[in-house]
Coordinates of C-alpha atoms and ligand atoms in Angstrom, one line a residue:
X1 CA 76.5 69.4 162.7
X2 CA 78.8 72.6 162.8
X3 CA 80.4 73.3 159.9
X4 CA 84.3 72.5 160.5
X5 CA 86.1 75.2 161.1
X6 CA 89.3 75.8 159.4
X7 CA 92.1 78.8 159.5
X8 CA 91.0 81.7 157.7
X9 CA 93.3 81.8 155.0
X10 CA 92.9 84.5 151.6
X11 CA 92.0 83.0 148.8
X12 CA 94.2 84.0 146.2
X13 CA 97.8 82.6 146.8
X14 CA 100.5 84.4 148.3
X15 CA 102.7 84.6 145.2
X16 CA 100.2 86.6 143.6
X17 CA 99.2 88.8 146.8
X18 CA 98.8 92.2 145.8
X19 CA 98.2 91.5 142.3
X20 CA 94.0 91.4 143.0
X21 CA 92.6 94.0 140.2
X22 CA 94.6 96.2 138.2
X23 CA 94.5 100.2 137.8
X24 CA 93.0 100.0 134.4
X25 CA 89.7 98.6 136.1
X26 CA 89.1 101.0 137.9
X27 CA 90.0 103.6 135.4
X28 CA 88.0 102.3 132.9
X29 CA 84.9 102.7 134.9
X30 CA 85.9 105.8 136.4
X31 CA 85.9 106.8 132.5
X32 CA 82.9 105.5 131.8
X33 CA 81.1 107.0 135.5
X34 CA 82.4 110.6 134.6
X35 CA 81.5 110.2 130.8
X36 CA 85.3 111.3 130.6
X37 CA 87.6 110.5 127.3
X38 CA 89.7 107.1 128.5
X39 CA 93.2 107.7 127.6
X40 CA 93.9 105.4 129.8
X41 CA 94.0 101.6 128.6
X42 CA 95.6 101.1 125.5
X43 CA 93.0 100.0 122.7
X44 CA 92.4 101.2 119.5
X45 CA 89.0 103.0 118.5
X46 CA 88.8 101.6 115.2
X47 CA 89.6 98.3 113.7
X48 CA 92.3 97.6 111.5
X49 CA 92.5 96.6 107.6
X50 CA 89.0 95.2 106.2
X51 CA 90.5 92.6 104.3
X52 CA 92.3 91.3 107.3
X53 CA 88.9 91.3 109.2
X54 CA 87.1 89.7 105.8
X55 CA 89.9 86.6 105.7
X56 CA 88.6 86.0 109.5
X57 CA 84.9 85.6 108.5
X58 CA 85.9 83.7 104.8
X59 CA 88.0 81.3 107.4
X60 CA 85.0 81.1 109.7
X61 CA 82.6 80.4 106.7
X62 CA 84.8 77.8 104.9
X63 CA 85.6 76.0 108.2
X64 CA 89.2 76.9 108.5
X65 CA 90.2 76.8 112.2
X66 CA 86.9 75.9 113.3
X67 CA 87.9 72.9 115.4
X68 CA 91.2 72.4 117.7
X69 CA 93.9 73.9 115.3
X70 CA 97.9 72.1 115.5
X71 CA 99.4 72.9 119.0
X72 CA 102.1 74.6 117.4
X73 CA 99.6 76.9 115.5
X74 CA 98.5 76.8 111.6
X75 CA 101.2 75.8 109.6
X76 CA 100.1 79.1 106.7
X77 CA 100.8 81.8 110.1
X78 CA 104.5 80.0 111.3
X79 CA 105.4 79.9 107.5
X80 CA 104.1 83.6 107.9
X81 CA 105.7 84.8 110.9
X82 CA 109.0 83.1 109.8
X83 CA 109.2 84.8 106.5
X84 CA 108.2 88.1 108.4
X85 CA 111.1 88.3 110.4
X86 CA 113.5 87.1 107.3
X87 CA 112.1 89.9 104.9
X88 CA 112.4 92.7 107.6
X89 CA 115.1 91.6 110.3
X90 CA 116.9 88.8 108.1
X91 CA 116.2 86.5 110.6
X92 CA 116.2 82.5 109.6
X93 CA 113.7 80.6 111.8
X94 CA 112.3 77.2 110.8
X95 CA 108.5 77.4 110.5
X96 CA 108.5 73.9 111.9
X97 CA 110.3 74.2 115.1
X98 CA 111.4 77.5 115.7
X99 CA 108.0 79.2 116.0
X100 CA 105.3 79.2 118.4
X101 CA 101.7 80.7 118.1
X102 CA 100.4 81.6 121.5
X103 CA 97.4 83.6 122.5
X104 CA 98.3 86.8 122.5
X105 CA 101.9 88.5 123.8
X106 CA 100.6 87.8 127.1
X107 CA 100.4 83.7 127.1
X108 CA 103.5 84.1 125.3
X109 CA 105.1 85.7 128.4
X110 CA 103.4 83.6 130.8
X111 CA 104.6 80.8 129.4
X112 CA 108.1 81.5 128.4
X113 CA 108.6 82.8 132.5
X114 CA 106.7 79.7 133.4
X115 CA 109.2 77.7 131.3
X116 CA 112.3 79.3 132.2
X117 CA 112.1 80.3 135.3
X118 CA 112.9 78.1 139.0
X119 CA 111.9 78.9 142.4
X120 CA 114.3 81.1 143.8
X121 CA 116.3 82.7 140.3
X122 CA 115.7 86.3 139.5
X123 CA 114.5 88.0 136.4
X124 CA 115.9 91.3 135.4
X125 CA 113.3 93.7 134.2
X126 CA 113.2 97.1 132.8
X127 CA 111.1 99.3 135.5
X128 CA 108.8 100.6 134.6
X129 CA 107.0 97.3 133.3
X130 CA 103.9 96.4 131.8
X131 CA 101.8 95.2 134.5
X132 CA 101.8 90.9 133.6
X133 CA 105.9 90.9 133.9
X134 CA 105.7 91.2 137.7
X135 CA 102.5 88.9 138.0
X136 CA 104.0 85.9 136.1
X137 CA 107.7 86.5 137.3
X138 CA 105.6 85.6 140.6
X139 CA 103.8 82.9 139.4
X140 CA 107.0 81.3 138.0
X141 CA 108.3 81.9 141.8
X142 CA 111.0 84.0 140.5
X143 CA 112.3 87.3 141.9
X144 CA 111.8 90.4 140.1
X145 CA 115.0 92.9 139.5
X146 CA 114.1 95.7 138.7
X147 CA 116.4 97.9 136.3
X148 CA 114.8 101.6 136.1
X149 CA 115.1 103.5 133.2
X150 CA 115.5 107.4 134.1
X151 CA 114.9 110.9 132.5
X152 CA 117.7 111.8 130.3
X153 CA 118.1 114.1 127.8
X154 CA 114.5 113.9 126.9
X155 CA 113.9 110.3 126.9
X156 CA 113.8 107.5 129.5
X157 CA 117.1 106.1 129.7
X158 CA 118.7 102.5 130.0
X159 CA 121.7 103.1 132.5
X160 CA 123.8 99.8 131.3
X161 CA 125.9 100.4 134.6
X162 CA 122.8 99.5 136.4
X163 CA 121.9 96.7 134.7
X164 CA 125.7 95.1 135.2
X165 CA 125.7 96.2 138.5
X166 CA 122.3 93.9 138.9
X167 CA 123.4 90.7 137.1
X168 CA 124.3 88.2 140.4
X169 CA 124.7 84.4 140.8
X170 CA 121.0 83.9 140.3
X171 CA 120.4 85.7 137.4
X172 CA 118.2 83.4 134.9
X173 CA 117.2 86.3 132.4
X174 CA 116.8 89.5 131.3
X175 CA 112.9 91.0 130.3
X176 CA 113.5 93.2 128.1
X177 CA 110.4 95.7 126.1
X178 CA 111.3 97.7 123.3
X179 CA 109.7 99.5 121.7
X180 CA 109.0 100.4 125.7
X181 CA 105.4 100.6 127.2
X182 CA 104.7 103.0 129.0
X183 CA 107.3 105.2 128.7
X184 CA 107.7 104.8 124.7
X185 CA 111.7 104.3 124.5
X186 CA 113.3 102.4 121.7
X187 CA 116.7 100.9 122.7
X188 CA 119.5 101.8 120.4
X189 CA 121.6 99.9 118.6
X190 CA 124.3 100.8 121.4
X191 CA 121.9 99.8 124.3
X192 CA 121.2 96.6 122.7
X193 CA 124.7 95.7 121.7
X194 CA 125.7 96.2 125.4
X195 CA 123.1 94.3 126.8
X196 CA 123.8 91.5 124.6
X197 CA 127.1 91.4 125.4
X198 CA 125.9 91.4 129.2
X199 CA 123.4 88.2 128.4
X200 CA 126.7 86.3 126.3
X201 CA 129.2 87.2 129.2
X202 CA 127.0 85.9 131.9
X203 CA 125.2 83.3 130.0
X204 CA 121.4 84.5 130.8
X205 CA 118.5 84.1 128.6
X206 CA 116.7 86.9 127.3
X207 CA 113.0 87.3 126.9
X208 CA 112.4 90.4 124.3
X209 CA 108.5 91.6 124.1
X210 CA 108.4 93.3 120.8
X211 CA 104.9 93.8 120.1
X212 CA 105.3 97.6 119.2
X213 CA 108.0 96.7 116.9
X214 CA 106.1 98.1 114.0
X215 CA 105.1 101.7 115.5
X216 CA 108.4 103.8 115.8
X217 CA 108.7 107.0 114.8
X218 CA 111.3 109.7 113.2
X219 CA 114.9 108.1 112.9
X220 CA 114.1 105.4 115.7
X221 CA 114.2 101.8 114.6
X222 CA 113.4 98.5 116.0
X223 CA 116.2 95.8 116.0
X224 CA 115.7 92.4 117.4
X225 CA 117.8 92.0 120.5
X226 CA 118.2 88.4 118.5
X227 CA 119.8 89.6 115.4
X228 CA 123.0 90.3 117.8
X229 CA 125.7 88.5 118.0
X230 CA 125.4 85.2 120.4
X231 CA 121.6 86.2 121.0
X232 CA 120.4 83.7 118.6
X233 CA 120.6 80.9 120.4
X234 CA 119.6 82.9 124.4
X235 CA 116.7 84.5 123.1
X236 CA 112.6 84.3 122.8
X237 CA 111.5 87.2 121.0
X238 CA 107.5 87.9 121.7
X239 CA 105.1 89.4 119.2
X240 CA 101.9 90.0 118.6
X241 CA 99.3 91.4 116.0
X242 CA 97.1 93.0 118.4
X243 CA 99.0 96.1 118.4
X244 CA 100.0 96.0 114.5
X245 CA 97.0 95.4 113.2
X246 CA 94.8 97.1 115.4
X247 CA 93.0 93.8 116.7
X248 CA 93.7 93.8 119.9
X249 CA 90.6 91.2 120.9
X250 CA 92.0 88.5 118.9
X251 CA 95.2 87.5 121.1
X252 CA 97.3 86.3 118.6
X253 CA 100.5 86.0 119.2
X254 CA 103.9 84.0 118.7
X255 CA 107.4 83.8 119.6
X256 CA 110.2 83.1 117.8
X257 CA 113.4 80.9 119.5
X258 CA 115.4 78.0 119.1
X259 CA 113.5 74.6 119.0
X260 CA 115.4 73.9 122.1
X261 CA 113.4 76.9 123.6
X262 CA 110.4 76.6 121.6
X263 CA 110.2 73.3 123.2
X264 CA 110.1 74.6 126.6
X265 CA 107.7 77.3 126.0
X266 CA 105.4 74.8 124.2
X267 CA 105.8 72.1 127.4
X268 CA 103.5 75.0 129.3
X269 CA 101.5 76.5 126.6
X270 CA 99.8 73.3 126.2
X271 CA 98.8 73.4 129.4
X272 CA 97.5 77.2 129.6
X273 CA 95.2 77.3 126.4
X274 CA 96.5 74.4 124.4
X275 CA 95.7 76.1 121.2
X276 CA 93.1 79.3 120.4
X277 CA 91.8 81.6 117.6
X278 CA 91.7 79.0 115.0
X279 CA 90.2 81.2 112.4
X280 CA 92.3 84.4 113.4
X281 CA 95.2 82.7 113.1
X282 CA 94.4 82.3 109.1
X283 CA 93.6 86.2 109.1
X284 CA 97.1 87.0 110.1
X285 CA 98.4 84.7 108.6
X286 CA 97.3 87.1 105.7
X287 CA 98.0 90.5 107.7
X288 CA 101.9 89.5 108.4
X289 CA 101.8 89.6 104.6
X290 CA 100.6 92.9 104.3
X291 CA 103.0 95.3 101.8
X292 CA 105.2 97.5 103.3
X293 CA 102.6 100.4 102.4
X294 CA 100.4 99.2 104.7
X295 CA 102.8 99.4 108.2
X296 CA 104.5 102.8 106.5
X297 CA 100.6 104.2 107.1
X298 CA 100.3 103.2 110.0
X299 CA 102.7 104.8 111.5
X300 CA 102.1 108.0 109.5
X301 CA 98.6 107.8 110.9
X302 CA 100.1 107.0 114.8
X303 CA 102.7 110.1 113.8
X304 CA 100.3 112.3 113.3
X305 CA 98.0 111.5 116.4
X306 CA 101.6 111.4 118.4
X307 CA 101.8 115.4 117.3
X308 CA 98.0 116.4 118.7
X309 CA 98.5 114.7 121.9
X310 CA 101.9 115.6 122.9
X311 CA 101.7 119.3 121.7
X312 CA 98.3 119.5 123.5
X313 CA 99.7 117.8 126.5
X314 CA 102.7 120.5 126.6
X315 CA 100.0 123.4 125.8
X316 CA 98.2 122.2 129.3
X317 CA 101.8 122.7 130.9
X318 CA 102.6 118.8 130.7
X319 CA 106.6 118.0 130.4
X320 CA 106.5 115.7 127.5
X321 CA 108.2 112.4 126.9
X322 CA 107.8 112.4 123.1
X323 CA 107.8 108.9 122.1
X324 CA 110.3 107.3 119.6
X325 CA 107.9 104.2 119.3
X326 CA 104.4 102.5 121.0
X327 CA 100.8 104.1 121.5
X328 CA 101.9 106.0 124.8
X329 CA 103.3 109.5 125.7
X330 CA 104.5 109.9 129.6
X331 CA 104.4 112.9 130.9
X332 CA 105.6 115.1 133.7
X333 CA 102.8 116.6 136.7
X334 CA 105.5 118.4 138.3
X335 CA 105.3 121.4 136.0
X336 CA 101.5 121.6 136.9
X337 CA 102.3 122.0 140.4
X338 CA 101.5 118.3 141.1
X339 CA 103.6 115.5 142.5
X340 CA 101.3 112.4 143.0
X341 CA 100.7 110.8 139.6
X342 CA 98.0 108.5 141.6
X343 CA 95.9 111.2 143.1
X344 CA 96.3 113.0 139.8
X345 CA 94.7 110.2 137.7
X346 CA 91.8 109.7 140.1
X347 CA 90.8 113.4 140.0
X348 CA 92.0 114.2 136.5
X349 CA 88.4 112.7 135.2
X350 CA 86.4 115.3 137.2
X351 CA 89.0 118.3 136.9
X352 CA 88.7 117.5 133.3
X353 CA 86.9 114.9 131.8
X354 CA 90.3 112.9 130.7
X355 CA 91.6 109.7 131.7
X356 CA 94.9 108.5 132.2
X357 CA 97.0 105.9 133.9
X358 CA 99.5 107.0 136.8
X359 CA 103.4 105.2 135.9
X360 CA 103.8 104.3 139.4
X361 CA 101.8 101.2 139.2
X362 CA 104.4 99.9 136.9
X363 CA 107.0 100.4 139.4
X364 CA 107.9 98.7 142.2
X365 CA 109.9 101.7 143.7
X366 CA 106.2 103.5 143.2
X367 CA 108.2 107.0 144.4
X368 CA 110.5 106.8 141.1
X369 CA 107.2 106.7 139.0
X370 CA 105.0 108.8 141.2
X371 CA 105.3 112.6 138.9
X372 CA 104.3 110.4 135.9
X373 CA 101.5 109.7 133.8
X374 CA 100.4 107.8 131.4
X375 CA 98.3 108.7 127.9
X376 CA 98.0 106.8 124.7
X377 CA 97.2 108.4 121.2
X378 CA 95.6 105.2 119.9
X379 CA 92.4 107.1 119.3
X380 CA 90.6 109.1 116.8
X381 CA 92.2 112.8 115.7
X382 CA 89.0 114.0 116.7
X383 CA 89.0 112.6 119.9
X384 CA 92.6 113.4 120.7
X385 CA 91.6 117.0 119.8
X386 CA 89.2 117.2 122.3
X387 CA 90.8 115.5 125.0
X388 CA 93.4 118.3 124.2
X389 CA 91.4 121.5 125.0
X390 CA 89.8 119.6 127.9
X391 CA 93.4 119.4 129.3
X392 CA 93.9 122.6 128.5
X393 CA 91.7 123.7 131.2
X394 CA 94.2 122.6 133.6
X395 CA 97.4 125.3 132.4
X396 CA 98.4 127.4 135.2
X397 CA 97.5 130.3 133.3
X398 CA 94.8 129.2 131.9
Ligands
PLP401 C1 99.6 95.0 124.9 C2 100.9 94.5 125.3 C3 101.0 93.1 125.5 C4 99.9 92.1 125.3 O1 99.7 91.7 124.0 P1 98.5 90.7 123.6 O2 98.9 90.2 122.2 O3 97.3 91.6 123.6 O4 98.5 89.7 124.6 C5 102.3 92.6 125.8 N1 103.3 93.5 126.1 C6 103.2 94.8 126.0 C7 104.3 95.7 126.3 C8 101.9 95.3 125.6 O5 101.8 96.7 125.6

């Protein structure tokens, strides 16, 4: 009998059309095709603390974790995460009902747009974003509005004007990153005073991804969009230890909200993973405790990397985007002569054995992105060194 025929139709949905692979695919295996250095994806080189790594295996051995954990998360890592943002942000969240463990800052979005968000309202988000914000504003069915930060006065700027000007009717919430990947802005206190004021006077939620809040650099700080005033109540702040703690396979992660909110989030976590990393979760449990010693050298350590990579980035005739906070410098082709950051990337591996990731793909006007590009300074020194006189190759004068 013939087969019946049907209307071809493509097989991933239409909401997510266009969101097939990602750039750091193909990347990564250009990197790994051209033996280049990948300073591409965002990864650490080495692990982080030993002990934290040794509580893992000790939970693993005593059976801690090793069967479905709470749907919440472990009691030890909410207690944990609560006191954490007490002690540093003087922050009061119940343990109980005001935190969430999730896996990883990216179930954590997910779920929070999945929860939030209706067919048909819009999500403000800062552009240029990481690359899940468009994919699950899409799978949530909302519409993305994008709010690009510019080049100003050496730094990628929030233009508050902007962001009024794209507050409408249907505005659910705002996305916020800081610190900012990829273009490593921290919001000021100023910044995030306004756009708090923004969320109060037109009653939107905020969503605050915070999982570099522990690497800024120089006078920058972090300050939890929460902390201001009438935020409390509209706000899911999103962190992770991936990034901290330099464990970025573990995807643990956790929000922090109202019980109200939590709620919500919850009502689709348990559908997406349920629970995960039962055993991890008793690890940073332990590394949320870590002294302040420990977070002050990593960002010395991240500080120093930050200075080899940016001056070696300006030495090749980059314009550089210092960084007040993430893993990521941005730079400017245009001095180089170039234009396309794209093109760039895909031939930067054979020109000079580098890799990097072109900012337009986190843009959805790609031609406000297109002269930039992408590096992180996770790495070893010795690595960033040598990526450095590779690039070097690449000066006009050179
Ligand atoms: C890495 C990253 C995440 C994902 O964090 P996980 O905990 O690994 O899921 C989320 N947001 C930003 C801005 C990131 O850079």
């Amino acid at each position: 009998m013939a087969a019946m025929t049907r209307p071809l139709r493509p097989l991933l949905n239409r909401r997510l059309a266009g969101f097939g692979t990602t750039i750091f695919a193909e990347m990564s295996a250009l990197a790994v095709r051209t033996g280049s250095i990948n300073l591409g994806q965002g990864f650490p080189d080495t692990d982080g603390p030993e002990e934290i790594r040794e509580a893992a295996v000790r939970a693993l051995r005593d059976g801690r974790g090793n069967q479905y954990p709470p749907g919440p998360g472990i009691p030890e890592l909410r207690t944990a995460v609560a006191e954490h943002q007490q002690r540093r942000y003087g922050l009061a969240y119940d343990p109980d009902t005001e935190v969430l463990v999730t896996a990883g800052a990216t179930e954590a979005i997910a779920a929070s747009l999945l929860a939030l968000v209706e067919p048909g309202d819009e999500v403000i988000a800062l552009e240029p974003y990481y690359d899940s914000y468009a994919a699950c504003i899409a799978m949530a069915g909302g519409t993305r509005v994008p709010v690009t930060l510019r080049p100003r006065d050496g730094r990628f700027t929030l233009d508050l004007d902007e962001l009024r000007a794209a507050v409408t009717d249907r505005t659910r919430l705002i996305l916020l990153n800081t610190p900012h990947n990829p273009t490593g802005t921290v919001l000021s206190r100023d910044e995030l005073a306004a756009v708090a004021a923004l969320a109060v006077e037109r009653d939107l939620l905020v969503v605050t991804d915070e999982v570099y809040e522990h690497l800024v650099f120089g006078t920058a700080e972090h300050l939890p969009i929460a902390g201001f005033p009438g935020m409390r109540e509209r706000t899911v702040t999103i962190s992770s230890a991936g990034k901290t703690y330099s464990y970025t396979g573990w995807k643990i992660g956790w929000i922090t909200a109202t019980p109200e909110l939590v709620g919500a989030v919850r009502s689709v976590k348990q559908y997406l993973t349920y629970v995960s990393g039962g055993p991890l979760q008793y690890a940073v449990a332990e590394a949320l405790r870590l002294p302040e010693a420990f977070y002050e050298g990593v960002r010395a350590d991240l500080r120093a990397k930050r200075e080899v990579l940016c001056q070696g980035l300006a030495q090749a005739g980059f314009g550089v985007y210092a960084p007040a906070g993430t893993y990521f410098v941005t730079t400017d082709i245009r001095p180089l002569g170039e234009t396309d950051g794209v093109a760039f990337c895909r031939a930067l591996p054979e020109r000079c054995g580098v890799v990097a990731i072109p900012n337009a793909v986190f843009y959805d006007h790609r031609h406000q992105g297109a002269p930039f590009v992408r590096f992180t300074f996770c790495k070893r020194t010795e690595i960033l060194q040598e990526a450095a006189a590779r690039l070097k190759g690449l000066a006009p004068n050179a």
